[in-house]
Amino acid sequence: GAGVSQSPRYKVAKRGQDVALRCDPISGHVSLFWYQQALGQGPEFLTYFQNEAQLDKSGLPSDRFFAERPEGSVSTLKIQRTQQEDSAVYLCASSPGGGGNQPQHFGDGTRLSIL
Amino acid sequence: SQQGEEDPQALSIQEGENATMNCSYKTSINNLQWYRQNSGRGLVHLILIRSNEREKHSGRLRVTLDTSKKSSSLLITASRAADTASYFCATAGDSNYQLIWGAGTKLIIKP
């Protein structure tokens, strides 16, 4: 597609529910990143994929967070047993090659609210 | 964790004036990038400046980098109402793919 697409744009869930957030990166982009952004703050790194390989998941806050990119294109971030502190905007970004030496292209994010 | 610190945290100026935002960081870098984020939207890449560059221009944007002071500045000349947004700097090191982000400067352009 023309840009990075994320769905849903807004998600409200009750504490304890599982949620799945989808990212459709720019076609052909090798690198895919997930970030968490709290209100008034910069993005915080969660995880990084190079094609289908998850090379870094050091930023995932707990084992309730899981991300996958099975065919090297679309990625899903899953949060199990959601907690109120999971409320944030989740941003996905992609870039053409590997490495942090290229601009990243961002989707508009999914705003997750846990009640 | 966030490496960059933007200064000021918020800036409000009249349309037509110039806006300057600063970014400081802590470790050595390969490049530094500036992004803009409109309310409720994703980030948009503005400029990438490499560690061996001192200044870069793109339209009304001018970025400087001083690696000895570990700082960068973003200048927006002849500001417009549409420039109202948050501006973030992000740094990339040599050996990894992560961008480390600052907390951003919220810029308001008053018409």
XYZ file of C-alpha atoms in Angstrom:
226
model
C 0.000 0.000 0.000
C 0.925 3.649 -0.070
C 1.727 3.853 3.624
C 1.817 1.897 6.855
C -1.664 0.882 7.904
C -2.676 -0.020 11.441
C -5.940 -1.430 12.691
C -7.990 -0.882 14.642
C -7.432 2.837 15.176
C -9.083 2.660 18.572
C -9.558 -0.308 20.852
C -11.335 -0.379 24.182
C -11.041 -3.534 26.233
C -11.841 -4.603 29.759
C -9.013 -5.483 32.080
C -8.103 -9.131 31.628
C -9.150 -9.382 27.992
C -6.758 -10.260 25.180
C -6.240 -7.825 22.303
C -4.579 -8.078 18.896
C -3.250 -5.084 17.001
C -2.430 -5.319 13.304
C 0.223 -3.571 11.243
C 0.410 -3.646 7.461
C 3.796 -2.168 6.499
C 4.804 -0.620 3.205
C 5.140 -3.391 0.641
C 8.686 -4.694 0.371
C 9.948 -3.082 3.549
C 12.343 -5.388 5.342
C 12.290 -3.823 8.790
C 9.279 -3.517 11.040
C 9.185 -1.892 14.459
C 6.590 -1.692 17.218
C 6.593 1.192 19.676
C 4.509 2.165 22.673
C 3.796 5.856 23.161
C 2.413 7.302 26.372
C 0.618 10.636 26.312
C 3.071 13.507 25.966
C 6.071 11.227 25.555
C 8.221 9.950 22.731
C 7.880 6.422 21.382
C 9.384 3.584 23.414
C 10.826 0.658 21.467
C 9.045 -2.658 21.892
C 10.311 -5.052 19.240
C 12.009 -5.302 15.835
C 11.569 -7.661 12.891
C 13.813 -8.119 9.908
C 11.579 -9.915 7.434
C 9.962 -12.704 9.465
C 12.721 -12.882 12.069
C 12.130 -11.165 15.385
C 15.649 -9.940 16.079
C 14.936 -7.949 19.213
C 12.086 -8.143 21.680
C 13.904 -6.531 24.570
C 11.400 -3.699 24.865
C 8.330 -5.856 25.428
C 7.177 -4.956 28.970
C 6.204 -8.450 30.054
C 5.525 -11.953 28.800
C 1.930 -10.872 28.236
C 3.146 -9.108 25.104
C 3.788 -11.138 21.983
C 4.503 -10.063 18.413
C 4.763 -11.996 15.186
C 5.370 -11.423 11.494
C 5.049 -14.939 10.069
C 5.387 -14.166 6.354
C 7.609 -11.129 6.620
C 4.879 -8.619 5.834
C 1.867 -8.101 8.125
C 2.627 -8.076 11.832
C 0.412 -8.578 14.855
C 1.071 -7.383 18.385
C -0.900 -9.375 20.929
C -1.416 -8.434 24.534
C -2.822 -11.069 26.831
C -4.662 -10.442 30.096
C -4.579 -6.693 29.577
C -3.891 -4.360 32.492
C -4.715 -0.672 32.875
C -1.040 0.248 32.487
C -1.190 -1.181 28.953
C -3.301 1.821 27.913
C -1.227 3.742 25.355
C -0.855 4.363 21.649
C 0.876 1.501 19.844
C 2.787 2.606 16.776
C 4.128 0.482 13.972
C 6.887 1.634 11.627
C 8.669 0.096 8.665
C 11.800 0.896 6.703
C 13.198 -0.439 3.416
C 16.354 -2.103 4.732
C 17.770 -3.380 7.948
C 19.325 -1.105 10.502
C 18.532 2.227 12.107
C 20.233 4.269 9.446
C 17.154 4.937 7.375
C 14.003 6.949 7.974
C 11.141 5.007 9.460
C 7.631 5.242 8.059
C 4.920 5.233 10.702
C 1.282 4.257 10.791
C -1.222 6.382 12.676
C -1.220 3.994 15.601
C -3.780 2.110 17.630
C -5.023 3.907 20.727
C -5.654 1.213 23.325
C -7.751 1.970 26.382
C -8.092 -0.631 29.121
C -11.055 -0.121 31.435
C 14.563 4.398 28.039
C 14.832 7.728 26.260
C 18.162 9.227 25.322
C 17.227 12.492 23.711
C 15.981 15.508 25.563
C 14.228 18.205 23.639
C 14.254 21.776 24.718
C 11.930 23.569 25.151
C 9.156 21.158 26.097
C 6.642 23.598 24.605
C 6.950 26.601 22.328
C 4.257 29.045 21.228
C 5.047 31.645 18.567
C 3.273 33.867 16.050
C 2.847 32.769 12.475
C 5.729 34.003 10.369
C 8.287 33.828 13.169
C 11.119 31.298 13.276
C 10.977 28.348 15.668
C 14.070 26.696 17.110
C 14.057 23.406 18.978
C 17.047 21.712 20.549
C 17.900 18.092 21.216
C 20.626 16.701 23.448
C 21.711 13.078 23.620
C 24.091 10.991 25.682
C 25.949 8.377 23.636
C 27.812 8.340 20.325
C 25.606 8.185 17.264
C 25.616 7.186 13.602
C 22.847 9.614 12.743
C 20.166 11.800 14.251
C 16.665 12.108 12.843
C 13.886 14.629 13.343
C 10.225 13.688 13.114
C 6.940 15.590 13.338
C 3.765 14.250 14.899
C 0.385 15.863 14.460
C -2.171 15.217 17.178
C -3.582 11.712 16.931
C -1.365 10.742 14.022
C 1.827 8.824 13.432
C 5.274 10.347 13.134
C 6.502 11.794 9.875
C 10.198 11.810 9.039
C 11.636 15.282 8.386
C 15.426 15.100 8.145
C 18.254 12.621 8.814
C 21.695 14.059 9.557
C 24.719 11.789 9.768
C 27.394 12.107 12.421
C 29.920 13.464 9.906
C 27.558 16.233 8.790
C 27.189 19.574 10.537
C 24.201 21.125 8.808
C 21.383 20.066 6.536
C 18.514 21.909 4.865
C 15.140 20.827 3.563
C 12.776 23.564 2.446
C 12.044 25.747 5.478
C 13.851 23.327 7.792
C 17.466 23.643 8.900
C 19.115 21.079 11.147
C 22.504 21.414 12.787
C 24.499 18.757 14.592
C 27.343 19.304 17.061
C 28.740 15.921 18.028
C 31.248 17.458 20.453
C 28.328 18.855 22.470
C 26.056 15.922 21.680
C 23.345 18.279 20.543
C 21.242 19.144 17.526
C 18.866 21.938 16.648
C 15.900 22.151 14.311
C 15.013 25.553 12.889
C 11.718 26.135 11.124
C 11.724 29.434 9.281
C 8.654 31.544 8.437
C 6.386 29.314 10.519
C 2.835 28.507 9.421
C -0.222 27.380 11.356
C 0.183 23.954 9.723
C 3.555 23.569 11.495
C 1.678 23.147 14.789
C 2.722 19.686 15.979
C 5.096 17.867 18.299
C 8.662 17.488 17.107
C 10.900 14.595 18.170
C 14.560 13.845 17.726
C 15.773 10.261 17.560
C 19.297 8.903 17.505
C 20.715 5.770 15.910
C 23.968 4.171 16.999
C 26.483 2.323 14.855
C 25.829 -1.170 16.012
C 22.076 -1.488 16.276
C 18.822 -0.667 14.556
C 17.053 0.994 17.443
C 16.096 4.618 17.385
C 16.255 6.228 20.811
C 13.698 8.991 21.158
C 13.364 12.180 23.117
C 10.169 13.359 24.786
C 9.470 15.966 22.106
C 8.792 19.682 21.782
C 5.189 20.765 21.400
C 5.076 23.649 18.929
C 2.044 25.913 18.626
C 1.866 28.478 15.835
C -0.639 31.222 16.558
C -2.325 32.714 13.481
